[in-house]
Amino acid sequence: MKSIVVFCGSAEGYNEAYMEAAYELGSMLATQNIRVIYGGAKVGLMGAVADGALAQGGEVIGVIPHFLKTKEIAHEGLTELITVETMHERKMLMNKLCEGVVTLPGGWGTLEELFEMVTWSMLGLHKKPIGILNVNGYYDALKALNANVVQEGFLNESFAKSLLISDSATELLDMMHNYTPPAVAKWLTERTT
Ligand code: AMP
């Protein structure tokens, strides 16, 4: 993987473990010569990821819609800041530029971005690994929900398993490097009939 998209909060979160993990992830990606693609803000976990990568001399590309440029306080020290018109354009470009996704803790914006990549994957629109860094148990509730969606018959288990989750960034990147996309149909009925 040469480029990874990082989705994460524009807030810092209350526990300092979140900002630390974001900064460390940025550093780690840069030291592995992996280019960071992200939302282009200098605030919250978003800013910490960029700063961690830039401090190691890494390449960081921000993709930000015009109307959020001032609101989210665009990072001025990036390798490149690409301005787009809409949120949809932002996500499409981020997807185009990356070979994998890492999701850190964040709010609804982060989750929306994560779920869009997950659903695109299920529909076969991309075959990229999607990783979730479970800092401080933040995504334990999502793990439980992921299991429940399968248990209640709304998701093929292969797709639930294809969501890569770890509390270690090193392990998560290994899982992403070794990722094989599920070779099953999206629809449960196709699996069961
Ligand atoms: P948040 O996790 O809510 O702090 O947001 C993190 C990132 O997600 C920010 O760059 C937001 O611009 C972005 N975001 C917020 N809402 C949405 C949305 N509806 N669709 C896509 N991205 C969003």
Tab-separated table of C-alpha atoms and ligand atoms in Angstrom:
chain	number	residue	atom	x	y	z
A	1	MET	CA	0.000	0.000	0.000
A	2	LYS	CA	1.446	3.322	-1.083
A	3	SER	CA	-1.397	5.549	0.112
A	4	ILE	CA	-3.814	5.161	2.986
A	5	VAL	CA	-6.862	7.263	3.767
A	6	VAL	CA	-7.293	8.072	7.423
A	7	PHE	CA	-10.794	8.887	8.640
A	8	CYS	CA	-10.937	10.384	12.138
A	9	GLY	CA	-12.551	13.015	14.326
A	10	SER	CA	-12.279	16.733	13.853
A	11	ALA	CA	-12.462	16.857	17.675
A	12	GLU	CA	-9.747	15.733	20.101
A	13	GLY	CA	-11.882	13.536	22.339
A	14	TYR	CA	-11.604	13.698	26.123
A	15	ASN	CA	-9.007	10.965	26.581
A	16	GLU	CA	-5.532	12.033	25.447
A	17	ALA	CA	-4.976	8.484	24.158
A	18	TYR	CA	-6.945	9.479	21.034
A	19	MET	CA	-4.685	12.344	19.992
A	20	GLU	CA	-1.596	10.278	20.822
A	21	ALA	CA	-2.795	7.356	18.719
A	22	ALA	CA	-3.561	9.688	15.801
A	23	TYR	CA	-0.118	11.287	15.931
A	24	GLU	CA	1.588	7.893	16.228
A	25	LEU	CA	-0.384	6.467	13.322
A	26	GLY	CA	0.693	9.410	11.157
A	27	SER	CA	4.332	8.873	12.170
A	28	MET	CA	4.125	5.153	11.512
A	29	LEU	CA	2.639	5.581	8.051
A	30	ALA	CA	5.314	8.126	7.133
A	31	THR	CA	8.156	5.892	8.339
A	32	GLN	CA	6.740	3.092	6.180
A	33	ASN	CA	6.699	5.481	3.199
A	34	ILE	CA	2.921	5.364	3.066
A	35	ARG	CA	1.294	8.578	1.897
A	36	VAL	CA	-1.497	9.866	4.129
A	37	ILE	CA	-4.737	11.014	2.511
A	38	TYR	CA	-7.194	12.709	4.864
A	39	GLY	CA	-9.776	15.478	5.218
A	40	GLY	CA	-7.292	18.354	5.291
A	41	ALA	CA	-8.102	19.926	8.675
A	42	LYS	CA	-5.554	20.991	11.278
A	43	VAL	CA	-7.886	20.427	14.226
A	44	GLY	CA	-8.594	17.374	16.356
A	45	LEU	CA	-7.387	13.897	15.482
A	46	MET	CA	-7.280	14.963	11.840
A	47	GLY	CA	-4.585	17.525	12.597
A	48	ALA	CA	-2.675	15.078	14.802
A	49	VAL	CA	-2.462	12.439	12.052
A	50	ALA	CA	-1.129	15.014	9.597
A	51	ASP	CA	1.353	16.451	12.110
A	52	GLY	CA	2.652	12.993	13.026
A	53	ALA	CA	3.290	12.140	9.379
A	54	LEU	CA	4.778	15.532	8.494
A	55	ALA	CA	7.149	15.386	11.488
A	56	GLN	CA	8.646	12.228	9.960
A	57	GLY	CA	8.985	13.868	6.548
A	58	GLY	CA	5.965	12.010	5.192
A	59	GLU	CA	3.693	12.999	2.344
A	60	VAL	CA	0.243	14.204	3.400
A	61	ILE	CA	-2.580	15.066	1.006
A	62	GLY	CA	-5.654	16.859	2.353
A	63	VAL	CA	-8.955	16.806	0.481
A	64	ILE	CA	-11.403	19.428	1.694
A	65	PRO	CA	-14.636	20.847	0.308
A	66	HIS	CA	-14.556	24.560	-0.314
A	67	PHE	CA	-17.308	25.320	2.208
A	68	LEU	CA	-15.413	23.524	5.013
A	69	LYS	CA	-12.083	25.124	4.286
A	70	THR	CA	-12.415	27.851	6.896
A	71	LYS	CA	-14.822	26.003	9.216
A	72	GLU	CA	-12.510	23.055	9.764
A	73	ILE	CA	-9.436	25.257	9.701
A	74	ALA	CA	-7.424	23.844	6.841
A	75	HIS	CA	-3.905	22.633	7.592
A	76	GLU	CA	-1.388	24.916	5.916
A	77	GLY	CA	1.675	22.693	6.111
A	78	LEU	CA	0.511	19.789	3.955
A	79	THR	CA	2.292	18.398	0.930
A	80	GLU	CA	-0.861	19.239	-0.985
A	81	LEU	CA	-4.324	20.526	-0.086
A	82	ILE	CA	-6.907	19.694	-2.728
A	83	THR	CA	-10.097	21.755	-2.650
A	84	VAL	CA	-13.255	20.142	-4.012
A	85	GLU	CA	-16.829	21.364	-4.265
A	86	THR	CA	-18.892	18.766	-2.420
A	87	MET	CA	-18.633	16.141	0.314
A	88	HIS	CA	-19.371	13.471	-2.296
A	89	GLU	CA	-16.502	14.656	-4.460
A	90	ARG	CA	-14.255	14.594	-1.405
A	91	LYS	CA	-15.030	10.953	-0.613
A	92	MET	CA	-14.769	9.865	-4.227
A	93	LEU	CA	-11.371	11.500	-4.621
A	94	MET	CA	-10.113	10.099	-1.318
A	95	ASN	CA	-11.195	6.633	-2.441
A	96	LYS	CA	-9.473	7.101	-5.797
A	97	LEU	CA	-6.200	8.208	-4.201
A	98	CYS	CA	-5.852	5.369	-1.667
A	99	GLU	CA	-5.187	1.640	-1.489
A	100	GLY	CA	-6.618	1.194	1.988
A	101	VAL	CA	-8.496	2.902	4.813
A	102	VAL	CA	-7.719	3.310	8.495
A	103	THR	CA	-10.427	4.653	10.771
A	104	LEU	CA	-9.585	6.201	14.112
A	105	PRO	CA	-12.096	7.347	16.720
A	106	GLY	CA	-14.343	10.172	15.590
A	107	GLY	CA	-17.920	11.391	15.404
A	108	TRP	CA	-20.690	10.867	12.874
A	109	GLY	CA	-18.596	12.365	10.065
A	110	THR	CA	-15.946	9.695	10.620
A	111	LEU	CA	-18.520	6.924	10.842
A	112	GLU	CA	-20.300	8.111	7.719
A	113	GLU	CA	-17.027	8.034	5.795
A	114	LEU	CA	-16.223	4.573	7.177
A	115	PHE	CA	-19.650	3.147	6.350
A	116	GLU	CA	-19.596	4.525	2.842
A	117	MET	CA	-16.293	2.737	2.149
A	118	VAL	CA	-17.671	-0.432	3.770
A	119	THR	CA	-20.822	-0.408	1.656
A	120	TRP	CA	-18.870	0.367	-1.524
A	121	SER	CA	-16.732	-2.661	-0.703
A	122	MET	CA	-19.788	-4.884	-0.219
A	123	LEU	CA	-21.131	-3.776	-3.582
A	124	GLY	CA	-17.819	-4.659	-5.219
A	125	LEU	CA	-17.016	-1.041	-6.113
A	126	HIS	CA	-13.570	-1.418	-4.547
A	127	LYS	CA	-11.484	-4.194	-3.010
A	128	LYS	CA	-9.453	-2.156	-0.548
A	129	PRO	CA	-8.808	-3.202	3.049
A	130	ILE	CA	-10.712	-1.213	5.662
A	131	GLY	CA	-9.098	-1.078	9.077
A	132	ILE	CA	-10.410	0.251	12.360
A	133	LEU	CA	-7.978	1.226	15.079
A	134	ASN	CA	-9.784	0.465	18.304
A	135	VAL	CA	-8.119	3.029	20.562
A	136	ASN	CA	-9.190	2.836	24.201
A	137	GLY	CA	-12.004	0.399	23.306
A	138	TYR	CA	-13.781	3.174	21.385
A	139	TYR	CA	-15.058	0.770	18.729
A	140	ASP	CA	-16.098	-2.107	21.035
A	141	ALA	CA	-19.719	-1.063	20.508
A	142	LEU	CA	-19.232	-1.206	16.726
A	143	LYS	CA	-17.755	-4.718	17.031
A	144	ALA	CA	-20.851	-5.778	18.940
A	145	LEU	CA	-23.125	-4.141	16.353
A	146	ASN	CA	-21.203	-5.836	13.522
A	147	ALA	CA	-21.845	-9.226	15.159
A	148	ASN	CA	-25.506	-8.415	15.763
A	149	VAL	CA	-26.100	-7.382	12.150
A	150	VAL	CA	-24.915	-10.868	11.120
A	151	GLN	CA	-26.803	-12.654	13.876
A	152	GLU	CA	-30.055	-10.964	12.894
A	153	GLY	CA	-29.687	-11.868	9.231
A	154	PHE	CA	-28.834	-8.519	7.684
A	155	LEU	CA	-25.229	-9.170	6.685
A	156	ASN	CA	-23.230	-12.031	5.275
A	157	GLU	CA	-20.655	-13.111	7.861
A	158	SER	CA	-17.816	-12.801	5.320
A	159	PHE	CA	-18.426	-9.073	5.131
A	160	ALA	CA	-18.533	-8.707	8.892
A	161	LYS	CA	-15.195	-10.512	9.078
A	162	SER	CA	-13.714	-8.381	6.326
A	163	LEU	CA	-13.871	-5.369	8.620
A	164	LEU	CA	-10.376	-5.371	10.130
A	165	ILE	CA	-10.275	-4.236	13.768
A	166	SER	CA	-7.320	-4.073	16.130
A	167	ASP	CA	-6.119	-2.025	19.083
A	168	SER	CA	-2.582	-2.077	17.670
A	169	ALA	CA	-1.650	0.030	14.637
A	170	THR	CA	1.179	-2.366	13.743
A	171	GLU	CA	-1.131	-5.371	13.811
A	172	LEU	CA	-3.816	-3.490	11.900
A	173	LEU	CA	-1.426	-2.578	9.075
A	174	ASP	CA	-0.277	-6.231	8.914
A	175	MET	CA	-3.901	-7.333	8.664
A	176	MET	CA	-4.452	-4.812	5.880
A	177	HIS	CA	-1.354	-5.959	3.964
A	178	ASN	CA	-2.617	-9.568	4.135
A	179	TYR	CA	-6.229	-8.711	3.310
A	180	THR	CA	-8.181	-10.756	0.784
A	181	PRO	CA	-11.575	-9.311	-0.217
A	182	PRO	CA	-14.542	-11.627	0.401
A	183	ALA	CA	-15.454	-13.674	-2.656
A	184	VAL	CA	-19.136	-13.975	-1.849
A	185	ALA	CA	-22.289	-12.338	-3.078
A	186	LYS	CA	-23.595	-9.425	-1.060
A	187	TRP	CA	-27.100	-10.773	-0.767
A	188	LEU	CA	-27.820	-13.229	2.020
A	189	THR	CA	-30.436	-14.925	-0.154
A	190	GLU	CA	-27.797	-15.818	-2.748
A	191	ARG	CA	-25.766	-17.480	-0.033
A	192	THR	CA	-28.625	-19.410	1.493
A	193	THR	CA	-30.517	-20.606	-1.596
B	1	AMP	P1	-16.342	14.100	12.763
B	1	AMP	O1	-15.977	12.669	12.965
B	1	AMP	O2	-17.818	14.333	12.825
B	1	AMP	O3	-15.555	15.023	13.631
B	1	AMP	O4	-15.966	14.460	11.263
B	1	AMP	C1	-14.750	14.033	10.728
B	1	AMP	C2	-14.704	14.362	9.280
B	1	AMP	O5	-15.874	13.854	8.637
B	1	AMP	C3	-14.661	15.840	8.964
B	1	AMP	O6	-13.695	16.060	7.970
B	1	AMP	C4	-16.013	16.139	8.388
B	1	AMP	O7	-15.963	17.092	7.370
B	1	AMP	C5	-16.418	14.834	7.800
B	1	AMP	N1	-17.867	14.744	7.746
B	1	AMP	C6	-18.762	15.288	8.591
B	1	AMP	N2	-20.010	14.995	8.201
B	1	AMP	C7	-19.910	14.271	7.076
B	1	AMP	C8	-20.835	13.694	6.155
B	1	AMP	N3	-22.140	13.768	6.309
B	1	AMP	N4	-20.341	13.027	5.098
B	1	AMP	C9	-19.030	12.891	4.923
B	1	AMP	N5	-18.108	13.413	5.729
B	1	AMP	C10	-18.534	14.100	6.782
